[in-house]
Structure formats: C-alpha cells, structure tokens
Short mmCIF file of C-alpha atoms in Angstrom, two decimals:
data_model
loop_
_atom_site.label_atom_id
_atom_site.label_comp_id
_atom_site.label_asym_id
_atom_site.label_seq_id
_atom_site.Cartn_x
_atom_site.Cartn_y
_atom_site.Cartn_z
CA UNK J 1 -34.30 13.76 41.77
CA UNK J 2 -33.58 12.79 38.12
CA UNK J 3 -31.63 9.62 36.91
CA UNK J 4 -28.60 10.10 34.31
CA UNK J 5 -28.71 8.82 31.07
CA UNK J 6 -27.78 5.62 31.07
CA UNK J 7 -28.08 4.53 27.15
CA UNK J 8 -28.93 5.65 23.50
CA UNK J 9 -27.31 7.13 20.64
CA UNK J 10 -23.55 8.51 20.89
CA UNK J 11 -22.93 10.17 23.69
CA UNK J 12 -21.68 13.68 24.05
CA UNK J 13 -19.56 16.12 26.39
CA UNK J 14 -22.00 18.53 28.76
CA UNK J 15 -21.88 21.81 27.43
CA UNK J 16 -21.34 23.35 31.24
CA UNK J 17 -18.88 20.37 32.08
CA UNK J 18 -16.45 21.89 35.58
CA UNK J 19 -19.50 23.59 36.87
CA UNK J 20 -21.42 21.81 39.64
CA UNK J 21 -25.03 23.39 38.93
CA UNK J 22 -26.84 26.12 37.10
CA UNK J 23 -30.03 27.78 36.19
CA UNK J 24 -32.34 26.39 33.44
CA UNK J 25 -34.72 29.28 32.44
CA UNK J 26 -37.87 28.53 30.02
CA UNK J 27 -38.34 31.82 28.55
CA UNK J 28 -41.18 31.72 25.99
CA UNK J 29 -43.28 34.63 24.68
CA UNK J 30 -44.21 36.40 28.38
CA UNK J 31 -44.18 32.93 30.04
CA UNK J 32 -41.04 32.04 32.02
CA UNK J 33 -40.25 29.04 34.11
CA UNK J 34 -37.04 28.49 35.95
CA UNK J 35 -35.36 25.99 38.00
CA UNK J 36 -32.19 25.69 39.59
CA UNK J 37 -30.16 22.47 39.51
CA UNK J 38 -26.76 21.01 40.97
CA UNK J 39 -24.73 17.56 39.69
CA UNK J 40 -24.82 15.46 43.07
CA UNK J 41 -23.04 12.29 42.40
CA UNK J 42 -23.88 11.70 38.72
CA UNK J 43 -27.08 12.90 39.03
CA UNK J 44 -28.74 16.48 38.71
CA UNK J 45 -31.92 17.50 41.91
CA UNK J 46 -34.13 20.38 40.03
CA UNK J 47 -35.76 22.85 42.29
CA UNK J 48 -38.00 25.09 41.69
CA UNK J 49 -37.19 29.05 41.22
CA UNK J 50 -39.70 31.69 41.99
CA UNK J 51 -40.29 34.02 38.84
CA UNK J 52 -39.81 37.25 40.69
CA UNK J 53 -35.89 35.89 41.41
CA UNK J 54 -34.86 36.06 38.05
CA UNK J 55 -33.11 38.66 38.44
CA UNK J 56 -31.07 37.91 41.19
CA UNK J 57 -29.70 34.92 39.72
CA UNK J 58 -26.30 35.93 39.31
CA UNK J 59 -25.42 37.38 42.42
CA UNK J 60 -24.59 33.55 43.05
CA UNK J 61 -22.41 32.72 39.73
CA UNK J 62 -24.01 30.14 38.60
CA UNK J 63 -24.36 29.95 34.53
CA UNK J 64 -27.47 30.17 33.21
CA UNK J 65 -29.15 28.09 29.96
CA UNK J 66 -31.76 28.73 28.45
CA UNK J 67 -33.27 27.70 24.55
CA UNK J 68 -34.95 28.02 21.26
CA UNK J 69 -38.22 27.03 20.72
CA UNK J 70 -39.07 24.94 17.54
CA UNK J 71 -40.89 27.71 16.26
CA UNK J 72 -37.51 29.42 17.21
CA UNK J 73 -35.03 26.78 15.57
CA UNK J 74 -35.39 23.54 13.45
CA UNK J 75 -33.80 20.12 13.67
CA UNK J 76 -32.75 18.77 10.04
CA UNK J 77 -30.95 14.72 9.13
CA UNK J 78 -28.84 14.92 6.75
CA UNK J 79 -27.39 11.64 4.47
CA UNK J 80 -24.42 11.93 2.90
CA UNK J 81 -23.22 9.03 0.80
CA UNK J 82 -19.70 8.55 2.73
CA UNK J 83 -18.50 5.36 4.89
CA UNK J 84 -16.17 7.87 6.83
CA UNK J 85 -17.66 10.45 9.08
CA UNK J 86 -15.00 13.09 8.34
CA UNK J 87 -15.72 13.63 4.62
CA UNK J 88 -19.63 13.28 5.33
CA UNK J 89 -18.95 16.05 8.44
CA UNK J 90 -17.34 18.30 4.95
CA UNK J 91 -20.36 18.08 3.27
CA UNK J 92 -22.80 18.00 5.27
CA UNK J 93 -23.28 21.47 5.84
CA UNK J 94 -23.90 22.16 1.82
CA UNK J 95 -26.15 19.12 1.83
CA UNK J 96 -28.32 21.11 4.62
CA UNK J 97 -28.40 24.50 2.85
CA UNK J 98 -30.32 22.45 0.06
CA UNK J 99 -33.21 22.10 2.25
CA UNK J 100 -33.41 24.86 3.53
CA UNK J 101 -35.66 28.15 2.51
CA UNK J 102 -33.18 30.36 3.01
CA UNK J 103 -29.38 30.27 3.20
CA UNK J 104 -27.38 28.87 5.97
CA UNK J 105 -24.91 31.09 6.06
CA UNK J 106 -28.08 33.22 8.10
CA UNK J 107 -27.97 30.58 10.51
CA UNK J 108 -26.05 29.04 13.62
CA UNK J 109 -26.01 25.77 13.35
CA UNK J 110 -24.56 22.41 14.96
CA UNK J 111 -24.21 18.71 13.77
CA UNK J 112 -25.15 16.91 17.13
CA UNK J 113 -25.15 13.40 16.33
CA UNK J 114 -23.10 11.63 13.47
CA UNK J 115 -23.39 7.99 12.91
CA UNK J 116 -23.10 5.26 10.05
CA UNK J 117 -26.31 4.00 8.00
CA UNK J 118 -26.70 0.01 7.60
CA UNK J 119 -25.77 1.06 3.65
CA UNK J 120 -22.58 2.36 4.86
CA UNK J 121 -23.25 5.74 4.86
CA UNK J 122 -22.97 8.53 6.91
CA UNK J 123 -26.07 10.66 8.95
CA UNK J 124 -26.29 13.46 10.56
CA UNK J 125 -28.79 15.54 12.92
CA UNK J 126 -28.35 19.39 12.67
CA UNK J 127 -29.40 21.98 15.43
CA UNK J 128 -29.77 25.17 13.87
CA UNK J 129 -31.79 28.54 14.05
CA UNK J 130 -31.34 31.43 12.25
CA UNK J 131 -28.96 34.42 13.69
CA UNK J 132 -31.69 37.31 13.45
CA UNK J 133 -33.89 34.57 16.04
CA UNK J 134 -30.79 33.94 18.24
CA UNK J 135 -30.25 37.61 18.89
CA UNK J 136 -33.80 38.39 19.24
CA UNK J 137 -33.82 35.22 21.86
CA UNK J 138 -30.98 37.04 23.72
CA UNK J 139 -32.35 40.21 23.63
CA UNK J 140 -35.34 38.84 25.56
CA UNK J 141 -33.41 37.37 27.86
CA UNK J 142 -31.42 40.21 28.54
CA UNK J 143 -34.93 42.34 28.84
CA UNK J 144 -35.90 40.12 31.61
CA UNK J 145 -32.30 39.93 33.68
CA UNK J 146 -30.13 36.99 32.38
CA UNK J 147 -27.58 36.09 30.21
CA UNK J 148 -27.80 32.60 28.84
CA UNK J 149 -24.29 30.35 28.53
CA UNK J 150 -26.54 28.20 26.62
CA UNK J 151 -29.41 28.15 23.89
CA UNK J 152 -30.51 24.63 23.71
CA UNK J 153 -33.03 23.58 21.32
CA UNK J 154 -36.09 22.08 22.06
CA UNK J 155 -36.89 19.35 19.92
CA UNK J 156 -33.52 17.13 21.81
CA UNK J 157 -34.22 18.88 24.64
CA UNK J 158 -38.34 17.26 24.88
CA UNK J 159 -36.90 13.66 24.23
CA UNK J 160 -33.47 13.15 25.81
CA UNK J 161 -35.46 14.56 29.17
CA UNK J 162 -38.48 11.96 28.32
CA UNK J 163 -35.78 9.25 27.96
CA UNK J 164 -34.71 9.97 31.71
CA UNK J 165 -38.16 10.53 33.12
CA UNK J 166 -39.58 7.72 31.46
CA UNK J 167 -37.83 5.14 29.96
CA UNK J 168 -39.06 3.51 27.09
CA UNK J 169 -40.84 0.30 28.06
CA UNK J 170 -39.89 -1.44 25.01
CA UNK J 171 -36.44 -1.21 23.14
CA UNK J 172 -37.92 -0.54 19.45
CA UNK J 173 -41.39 0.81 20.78
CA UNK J 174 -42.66 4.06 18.52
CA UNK J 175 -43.46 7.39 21.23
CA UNK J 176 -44.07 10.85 20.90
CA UNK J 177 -43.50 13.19 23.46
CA UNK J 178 -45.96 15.93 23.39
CA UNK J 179 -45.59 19.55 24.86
CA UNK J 180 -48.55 21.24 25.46
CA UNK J 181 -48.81 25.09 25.92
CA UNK J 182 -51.85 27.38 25.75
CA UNK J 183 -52.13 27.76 21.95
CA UNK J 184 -49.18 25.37 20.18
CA UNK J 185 -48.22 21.85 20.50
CA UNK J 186 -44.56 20.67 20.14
CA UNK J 187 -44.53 17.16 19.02
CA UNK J 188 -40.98 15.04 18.96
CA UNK J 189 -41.07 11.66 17.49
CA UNK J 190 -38.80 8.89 17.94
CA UNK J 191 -38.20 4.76 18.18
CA UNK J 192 -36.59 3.41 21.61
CA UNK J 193 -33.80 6.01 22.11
CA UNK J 194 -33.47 7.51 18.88
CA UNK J 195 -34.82 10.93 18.18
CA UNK J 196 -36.75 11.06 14.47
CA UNK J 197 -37.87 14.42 14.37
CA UNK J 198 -39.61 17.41 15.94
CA UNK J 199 -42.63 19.52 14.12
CA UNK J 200 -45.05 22.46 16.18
CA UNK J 201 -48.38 23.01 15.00
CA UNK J 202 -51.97 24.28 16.74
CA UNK J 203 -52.60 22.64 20.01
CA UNK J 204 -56.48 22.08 18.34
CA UNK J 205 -55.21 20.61 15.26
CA UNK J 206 -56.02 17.04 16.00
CA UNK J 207 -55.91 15.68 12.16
CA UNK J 208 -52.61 16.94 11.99
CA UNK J 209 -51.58 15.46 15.33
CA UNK J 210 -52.93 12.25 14.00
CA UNK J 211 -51.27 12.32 10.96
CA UNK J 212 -47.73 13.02 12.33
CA UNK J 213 -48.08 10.45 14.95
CA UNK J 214 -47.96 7.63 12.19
CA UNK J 215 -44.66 5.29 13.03
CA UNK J 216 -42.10 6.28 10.41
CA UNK J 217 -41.35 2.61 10.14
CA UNK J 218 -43.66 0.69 7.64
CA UNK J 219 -45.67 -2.49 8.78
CA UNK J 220 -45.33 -1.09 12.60
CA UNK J 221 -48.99 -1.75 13.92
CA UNK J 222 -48.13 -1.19 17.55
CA UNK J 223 -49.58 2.40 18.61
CA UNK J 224 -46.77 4.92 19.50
CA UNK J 225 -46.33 5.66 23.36
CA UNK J 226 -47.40 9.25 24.19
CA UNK J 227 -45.21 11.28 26.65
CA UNK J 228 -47.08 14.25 27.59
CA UNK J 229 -45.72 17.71 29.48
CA UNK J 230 -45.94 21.43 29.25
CA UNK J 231 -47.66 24.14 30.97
CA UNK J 232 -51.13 22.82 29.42
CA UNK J 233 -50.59 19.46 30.37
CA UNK J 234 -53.74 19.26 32.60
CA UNK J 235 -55.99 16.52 33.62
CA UNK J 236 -58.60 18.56 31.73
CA UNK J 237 -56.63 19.66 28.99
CA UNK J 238 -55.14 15.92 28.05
CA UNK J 239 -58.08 14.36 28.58
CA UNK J 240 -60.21 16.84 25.42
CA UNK J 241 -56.91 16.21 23.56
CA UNK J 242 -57.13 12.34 23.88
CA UNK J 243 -60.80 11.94 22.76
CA UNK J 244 -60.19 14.99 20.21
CA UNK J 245 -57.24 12.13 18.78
CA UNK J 246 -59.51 9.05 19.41
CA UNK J 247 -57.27 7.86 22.07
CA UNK J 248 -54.45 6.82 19.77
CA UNK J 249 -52.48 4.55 22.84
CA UNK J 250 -50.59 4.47 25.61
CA UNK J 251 -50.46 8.16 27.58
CA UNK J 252 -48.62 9.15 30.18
CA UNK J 253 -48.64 12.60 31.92
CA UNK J 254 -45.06 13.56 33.47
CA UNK J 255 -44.56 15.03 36.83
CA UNK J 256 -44.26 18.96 37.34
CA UNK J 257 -44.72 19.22 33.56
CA UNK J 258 -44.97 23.12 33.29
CA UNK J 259 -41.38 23.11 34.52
CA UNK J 260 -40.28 19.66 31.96
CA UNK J 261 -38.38 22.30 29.32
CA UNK J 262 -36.37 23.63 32.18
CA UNK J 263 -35.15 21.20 33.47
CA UNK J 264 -34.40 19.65 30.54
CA UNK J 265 -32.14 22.77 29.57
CA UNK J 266 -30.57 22.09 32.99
CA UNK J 267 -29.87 18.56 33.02
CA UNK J 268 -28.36 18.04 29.62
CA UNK J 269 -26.25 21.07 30.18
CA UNK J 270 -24.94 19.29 33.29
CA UNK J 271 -24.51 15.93 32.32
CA UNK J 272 -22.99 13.94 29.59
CA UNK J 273 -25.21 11.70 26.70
CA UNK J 274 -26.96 12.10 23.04
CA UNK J 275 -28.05 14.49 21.06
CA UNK J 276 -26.47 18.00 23.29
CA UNK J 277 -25.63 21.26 21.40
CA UNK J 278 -25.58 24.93 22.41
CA UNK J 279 -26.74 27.52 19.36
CA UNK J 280 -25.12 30.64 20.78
CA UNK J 281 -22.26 29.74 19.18
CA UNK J 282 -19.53 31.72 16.92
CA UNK J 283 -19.33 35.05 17.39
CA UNK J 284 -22.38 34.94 18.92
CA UNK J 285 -21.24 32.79 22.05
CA UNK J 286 -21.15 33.38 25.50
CA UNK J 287 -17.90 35.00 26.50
CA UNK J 288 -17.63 32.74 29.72
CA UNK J 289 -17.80 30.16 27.22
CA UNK J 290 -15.27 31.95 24.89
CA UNK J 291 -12.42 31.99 27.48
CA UNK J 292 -13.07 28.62 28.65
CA UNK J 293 -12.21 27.46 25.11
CA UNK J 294 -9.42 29.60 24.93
CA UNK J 295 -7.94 28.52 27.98
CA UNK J 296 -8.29 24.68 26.73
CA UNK J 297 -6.54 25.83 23.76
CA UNK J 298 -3.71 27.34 25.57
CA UNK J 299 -3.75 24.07 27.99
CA UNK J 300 -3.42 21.84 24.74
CA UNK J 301 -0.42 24.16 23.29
CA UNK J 302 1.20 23.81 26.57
CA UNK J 303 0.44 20.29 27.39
CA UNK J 304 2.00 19.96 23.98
CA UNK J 305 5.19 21.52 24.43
CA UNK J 306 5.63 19.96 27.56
CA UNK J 307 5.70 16.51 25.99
CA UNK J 308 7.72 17.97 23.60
CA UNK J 309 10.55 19.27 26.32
CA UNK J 310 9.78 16.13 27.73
CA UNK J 311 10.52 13.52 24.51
CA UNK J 312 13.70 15.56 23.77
CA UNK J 313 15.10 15.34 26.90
CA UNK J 314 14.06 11.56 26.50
CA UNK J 315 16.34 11.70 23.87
CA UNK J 316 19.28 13.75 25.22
CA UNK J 317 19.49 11.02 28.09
CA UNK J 318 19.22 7.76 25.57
CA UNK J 319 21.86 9.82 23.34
CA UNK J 320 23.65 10.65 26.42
CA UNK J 321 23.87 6.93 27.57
CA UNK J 322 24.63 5.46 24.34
CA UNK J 323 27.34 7.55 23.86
CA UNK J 324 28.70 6.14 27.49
CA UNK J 325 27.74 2.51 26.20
CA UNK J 326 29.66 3.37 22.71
CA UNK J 327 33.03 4.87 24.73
CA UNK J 328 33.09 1.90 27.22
CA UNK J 329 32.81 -0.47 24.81
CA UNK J 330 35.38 1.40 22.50
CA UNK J 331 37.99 1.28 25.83
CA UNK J 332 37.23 -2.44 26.12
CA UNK J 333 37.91 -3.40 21.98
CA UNK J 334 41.29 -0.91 22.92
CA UNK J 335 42.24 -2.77 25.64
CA UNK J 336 41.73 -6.11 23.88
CA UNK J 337 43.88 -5.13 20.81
CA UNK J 338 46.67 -3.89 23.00
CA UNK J 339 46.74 -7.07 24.90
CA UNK J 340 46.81 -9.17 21.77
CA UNK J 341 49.36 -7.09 19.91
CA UNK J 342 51.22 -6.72 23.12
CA UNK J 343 52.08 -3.00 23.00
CA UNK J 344 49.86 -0.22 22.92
CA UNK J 345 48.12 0.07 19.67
CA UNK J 346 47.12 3.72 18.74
CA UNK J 347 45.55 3.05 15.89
CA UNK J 348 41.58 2.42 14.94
CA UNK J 349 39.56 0.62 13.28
CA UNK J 350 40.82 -1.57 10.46
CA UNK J 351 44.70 -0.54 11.00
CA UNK J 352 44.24 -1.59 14.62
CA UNK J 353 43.38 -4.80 13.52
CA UNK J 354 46.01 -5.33 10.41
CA UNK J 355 48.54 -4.06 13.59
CA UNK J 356 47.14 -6.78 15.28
CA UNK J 357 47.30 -9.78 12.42
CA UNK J 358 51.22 -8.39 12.53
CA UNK J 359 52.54 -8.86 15.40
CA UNK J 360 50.56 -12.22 16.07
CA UNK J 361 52.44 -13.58 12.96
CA UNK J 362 55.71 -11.82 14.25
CA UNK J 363 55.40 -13.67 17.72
CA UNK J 364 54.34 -16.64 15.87
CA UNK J 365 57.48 -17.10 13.64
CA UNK J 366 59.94 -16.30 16.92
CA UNK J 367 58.28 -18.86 19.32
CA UNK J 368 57.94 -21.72 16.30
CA UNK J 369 61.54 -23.12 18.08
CA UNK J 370 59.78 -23.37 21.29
CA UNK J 371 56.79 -24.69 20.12
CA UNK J 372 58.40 -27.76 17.99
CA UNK J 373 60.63 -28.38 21.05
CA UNK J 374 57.56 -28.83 23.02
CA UNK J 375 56.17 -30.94 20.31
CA UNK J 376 55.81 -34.61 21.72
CA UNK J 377 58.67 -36.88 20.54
CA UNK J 378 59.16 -38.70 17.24
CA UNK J 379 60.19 -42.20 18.82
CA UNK J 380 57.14 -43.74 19.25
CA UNK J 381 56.78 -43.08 15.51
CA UNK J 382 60.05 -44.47 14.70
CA UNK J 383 59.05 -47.75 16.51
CA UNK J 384 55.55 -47.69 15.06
CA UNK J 385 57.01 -47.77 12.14
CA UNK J 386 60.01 -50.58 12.69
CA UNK J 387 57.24 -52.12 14.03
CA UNK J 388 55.10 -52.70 10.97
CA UNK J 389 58.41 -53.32 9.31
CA UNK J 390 59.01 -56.44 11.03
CA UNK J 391 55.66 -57.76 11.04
CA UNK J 392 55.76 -57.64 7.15
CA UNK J 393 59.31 -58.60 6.65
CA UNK J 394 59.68 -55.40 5.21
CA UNK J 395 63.91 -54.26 4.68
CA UNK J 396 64.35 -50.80 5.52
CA UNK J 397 66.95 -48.84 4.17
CA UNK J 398 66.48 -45.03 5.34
CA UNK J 399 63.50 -43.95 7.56
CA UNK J 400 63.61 -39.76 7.33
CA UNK J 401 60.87 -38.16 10.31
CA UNK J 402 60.66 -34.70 10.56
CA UNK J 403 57.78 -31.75 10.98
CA UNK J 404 58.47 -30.49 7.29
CA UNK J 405 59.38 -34.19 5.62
CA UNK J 406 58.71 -38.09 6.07
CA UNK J 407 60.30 -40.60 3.40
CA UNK J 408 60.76 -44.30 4.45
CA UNK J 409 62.49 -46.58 1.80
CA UNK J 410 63.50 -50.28 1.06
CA UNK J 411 62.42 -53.32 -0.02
CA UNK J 412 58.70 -55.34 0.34
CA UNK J 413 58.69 -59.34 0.11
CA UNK J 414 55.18 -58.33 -2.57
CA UNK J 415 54.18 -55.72 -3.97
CA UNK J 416 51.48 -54.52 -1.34
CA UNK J 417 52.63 -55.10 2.18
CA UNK J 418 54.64 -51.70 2.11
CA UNK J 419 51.16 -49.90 2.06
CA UNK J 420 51.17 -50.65 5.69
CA UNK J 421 53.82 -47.62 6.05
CA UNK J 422 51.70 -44.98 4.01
CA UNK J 423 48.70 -45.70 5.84
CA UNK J 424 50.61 -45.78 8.98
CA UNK J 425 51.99 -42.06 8.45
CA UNK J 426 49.61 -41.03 6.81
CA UNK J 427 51.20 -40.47 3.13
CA UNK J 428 50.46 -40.78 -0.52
CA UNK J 429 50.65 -44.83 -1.59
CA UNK J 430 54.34 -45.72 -1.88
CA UNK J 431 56.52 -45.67 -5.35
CA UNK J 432 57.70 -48.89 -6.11
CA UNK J 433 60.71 -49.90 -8.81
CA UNK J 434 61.55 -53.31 -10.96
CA UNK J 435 61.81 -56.79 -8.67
CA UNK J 436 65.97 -57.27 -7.57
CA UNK J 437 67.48 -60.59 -8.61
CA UNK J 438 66.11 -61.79 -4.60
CA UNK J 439 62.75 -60.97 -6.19
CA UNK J 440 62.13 -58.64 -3.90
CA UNK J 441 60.24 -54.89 -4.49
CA UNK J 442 61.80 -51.43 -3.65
CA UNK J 443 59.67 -48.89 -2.24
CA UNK J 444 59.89 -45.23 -1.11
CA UNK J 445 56.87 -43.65 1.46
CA UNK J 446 57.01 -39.83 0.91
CA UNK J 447 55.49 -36.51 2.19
CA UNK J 448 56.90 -32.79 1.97
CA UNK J 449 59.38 -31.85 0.37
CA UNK J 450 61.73 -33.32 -2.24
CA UNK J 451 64.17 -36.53 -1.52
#
C-alpha cells in the first residue's frame, strides 16, 4: 500500500481523474511488467499482474497507462525572462525548439510544471518525445494486446514515485534515484522535492555515473542520497555498482523494484501532485480521453448558459420588482398631490406640482378671513402699550393696531422715553418734531403702510 503525495512542487490534476483504478504496464524492449491498481481512500494498493494476462486486461474496462522511456522521450527547463507565467507559457515553446536537434514541431510535447525564479522570472519543465517514437511506442503496445490512455514519461515518473516510497530525509538533501536494467541505467537527479533532471547512459559506465551525480548546487559537500530500483536492482548487482562508484553515500534499495516504473505509471495517473503529463496527446490521444474532454467542454458551454438563463432571469425578477416598487410609489406621490390640491390632479410631474403650489395659494387667500379672526386679540397690546404710556408720562394722541399697520403718536416729556413704544411693538425708532410751547416732544411709532 502506497502513501499519496503529500508535498512538493505545484500540484497537478490526475490524468485518469473519475476512474477508481487501472493498469500500469512497463513495456520496454521484450520486457514487460504490469500491475493493477485501485484509489482506496486517497491512496492507490498495486498488485501484481501475471505477464501472460495482458491480454485480457480489458475485458474488465479498466484504462490502461503505460510510458516512454528516456531513451524514448527527454525532459527539457526552460527560462524565459517573464514575471507572468502566461507570456513565459507563449514563448516557451520557441525557447525549447532552440535546444533541441531537431524541430519541435516533430514532437509531442507538454509543459508540466511552471513556476517563478527568485529573479522574477518564469521556468518551465517540458515532457516531450518525438511523434515517429510515440507511434512506434503504441504500435508495440498494440503488438502485445493494449491500448494505453496514457504515455507517461519516465524521468517524473522515477522521482515523484521515489518521493512517495521514500521520503527525503532532509528538506534540501541532494538524491538520485537510479533505475537499473540489464544493459542501461536511468539516472534522475533532484534536491528535496524538486526534480533537476533525468539522463540514461551504460549501466557499466561508472565515471559517467560519478560525474552526473555531482550536486548541481555549488559548495554542497553533503553526498547525494541514492534511491535505487529496476529490474537489475539486485543485492548482487548494487553491491558491484557501489564499489564500481566508490560508494558515493547513502543507498537505499526499494521494495519490489522490477515492478517501481509500473506502478509509478499507475499511481500518478490516479492521484493528484507535481510534475504529471500524458504524451499521447493531440491527434495522437486516446479517444477515451478525447470524448472525456469533449464532454467537459460541452458541460462548461452548458454550465455556462445555464448561469446565463439563470442571471437574466435574475434580472427579469429585480426589473420586475422595481417596476412594482416604481408604480406603488408613483400611486402614493398621486395620492399625496390629490390630497394637497384637494381634487384629483391628472397631471405629472412638474405640472402636478405647479397644480399643487395653485390651489394651496387659492385656499390660502379664501381662508385668510378665518385665519385673522382666529388670530389672538389685539387688547392686551393696546394695554401694553397704555401701559408704557403712563409709566413714562407719555400723551397719546392716536394709537392705530392692525395686522397690515401700527402707528402710535403724541407727545414725550424728553426726547427718549417714547423709544419705549418702538421697542415695545417692535418698530423702526420713532419720528420726533420741534418742542411745543409746554416743552414737550411729538412723536409718531410707525410700521406698514403709509399714515
């Protein structure tokens, strides 16, 4: 039973995801290794598959994967000098034709992992093989009874699968996860979680092996950890290898490892996490596959137009209901303006109100006699001010109180005691004329009108 990735670089859909197993077939040269494997809570159990069952696999509908060797398909970074990921994502396709020998356009290929540079840049990790080595791959597997859903590719394959099996013991510790098959050696470097590159070359060439296994990172004295698996991976075989490297390390030999590749294949077509890609891709893809994407296509389109149906008839209801809102409130304004103008007012708007201001002012000017009848009474004025008259031995001739005019004349003992009256009624200070022969001052207290 194998644990699912848990952590590393960005993390990617499953290329099978809805199916609940598959078979993972390791079909190299004349050698083939299967295995069949179910998801069981997060988690994918690998069993094995006996060889002479191959063909039978599909009488139970379960996909198959399978994949391309590195001496099949490559794995290629790729820098482009871009701080967002969709321009570098544009170019990075041209800026992998440069390295390679021949042209891309020959080749299927698949950016697998994306992600920005401490300089602000943008890198990428390319899957690709070329087209003439995916149909020959295919043709192979068709020879011997299958048709793969999936052609993973090796190199991601080898280290996301030695990332699960054996976790790195340190978070920035160097490894190298070797696969080890009668005459080649696949060799996948990497720090902690992150996958460097991948390289094949003679399983006897030792100064070679040595010379890859060199940390990319300078100043790194710590020996890399060594992973080993494959077919070859025997106590025999690992043990001339180690002496033939003068024991470079750490080593560790993986469980079942003639059968590591497929489950590999298996598990990171089943489960989510870094570094997955499929190169039977375009029009070269599976046509399970093929209709799968279709039918998300057509579920986007009309999981589309259903949000569409629904936000307009969103819309219809909020129009619907402010329209009721607007034609209360217009009934309520109407109702108003009648009961202000007193009649029914048939007009809108601005004329509704102007018929409004009218009659107000026409009711106003016929209830003006009831309103100054109701007006309290002008004799407490009139004493108020007969009052103050006294008190300043002021001789009143003519005291005139009404709503429209006030005049109060007569005669003051001095010339400033009949300010009492203007303050009093609140008027304008009084007019005063030449002393009389008793020496005393006339005065008038005025407001409104003319005397």
């Amino acid at each position: 039973m194998l644990s699912p990735m848990t952590s590393g670089p960005n993390r990617s859909e499953a290329v099978l995801s809805g199916w609940r197993g598959c078979y993972g077939i390791d079909l190299q040269g004349e050698r083939c290794v299967a295995v069949r494997a179910e998801r069981v809570h997060g988690r994918v159990v690998c069993s094995p598959v006996d060889g002479g069952a191959i063909e039978r696999l599909g009488a139970e509908g379960l996909p198959v994967v399978s994949l391309m060797g590195e001496r099949e398909s490559f794995t290629r970074w790729v820098e482009a000098p871009y701080g967002s990921i969709r321009k570098a994502r544009k170019v990075f396709p041209t800026l992998l034709d440069i390295q390679l020998p021949f042209a891309l356009d020959d080749c299927l290929y698949s950016f697998i992992e994306v992600a920005r540079t401490p300089a602000g840049h943008s890198r990428g990790l390319a899957a690709a093989a070329r087209r003439t080595h995916v149909s020959a791959k295919l043709a192979a597997c068709e020879a011997r009874g299958f048709d793969p859903m999936v052609l993973d590719q090796a190199g991601p394959a080898l280290w996301t699968q030695a990332l699960l099996e054996a976790p790195p013991a340190a978070p920035q510790r160097a490894r190298i996860v070797a696969w080890l098959d009668e005459t080649h050696a696949t060799l996948v470097k990497g720090c902690g979680s992150a996958f460097e590159s991948a390289h094949t070359l003679r399983v006897d060439d030792a100064d070679r092996m040595r010379l890859l296994a060199v940390p990319a990172e300078a100043g790194s004295d710590a020996p890399p950890e060594w992973i080993l698996c494959g077919p070859a991976a025997t106590p025999e075989r690992v043990a001339a290898l180690w002496s033939a490297l003068g024991e470079p390390g750490e080593q560790q030999v993986l469980a079942e490892p003639g059968a590591f590749l497929a489950r590999a294949i298996a598990t990171r077509a089943l489960l989510s996490g870094p570094y997955r890609c499929n190169l039977r891709r375009d029009d070269l893809a599976h046509a399970a596959l093929q209709r799968r994407d279709r039918n998300r296509g057509r579920r986007s389109v009309i999981l589309a137009l259903a949000a569409a149906l629904i936000l307009g008839a969103a819309d219809a209801v909020a129009l619907w209901m402010l329209k009721g809102r607007s034609r209360m409130v217009e009934r309520s304004v109407a109702a108003e303006i009648d009961a202000l103008a007193g009649y029914h007012v048939t007009a809108r708007g601005r004329d509704a109100l102007r018929s409004v201001q009218d009659a107000v002012q026409e009711r106003k000017a016929e209830l003006a006699p009831f309103v100054e009848a109701l007006q309290p009474g002008r004799i407490p004025q009139v004493v108020a001010v007969l009052e103050a008259a006294r008190t300043n031995d002021l001789q009143l001739d003519a005291v005139l109180l009404s709503p429209e005019r006030i005049e109060v004349s007569g005669t003051s003992p001095d010339w400033t005691r009949c300010e009492v009256l203007a303050t009093l009624l609140d008027c304008p200070p009084p007019k005063r004329g030449e002393a009389l022969a008793s020496e005393r001052i006339p005065f008038s207290v005025m407001k409104g009108g003319t005397p």
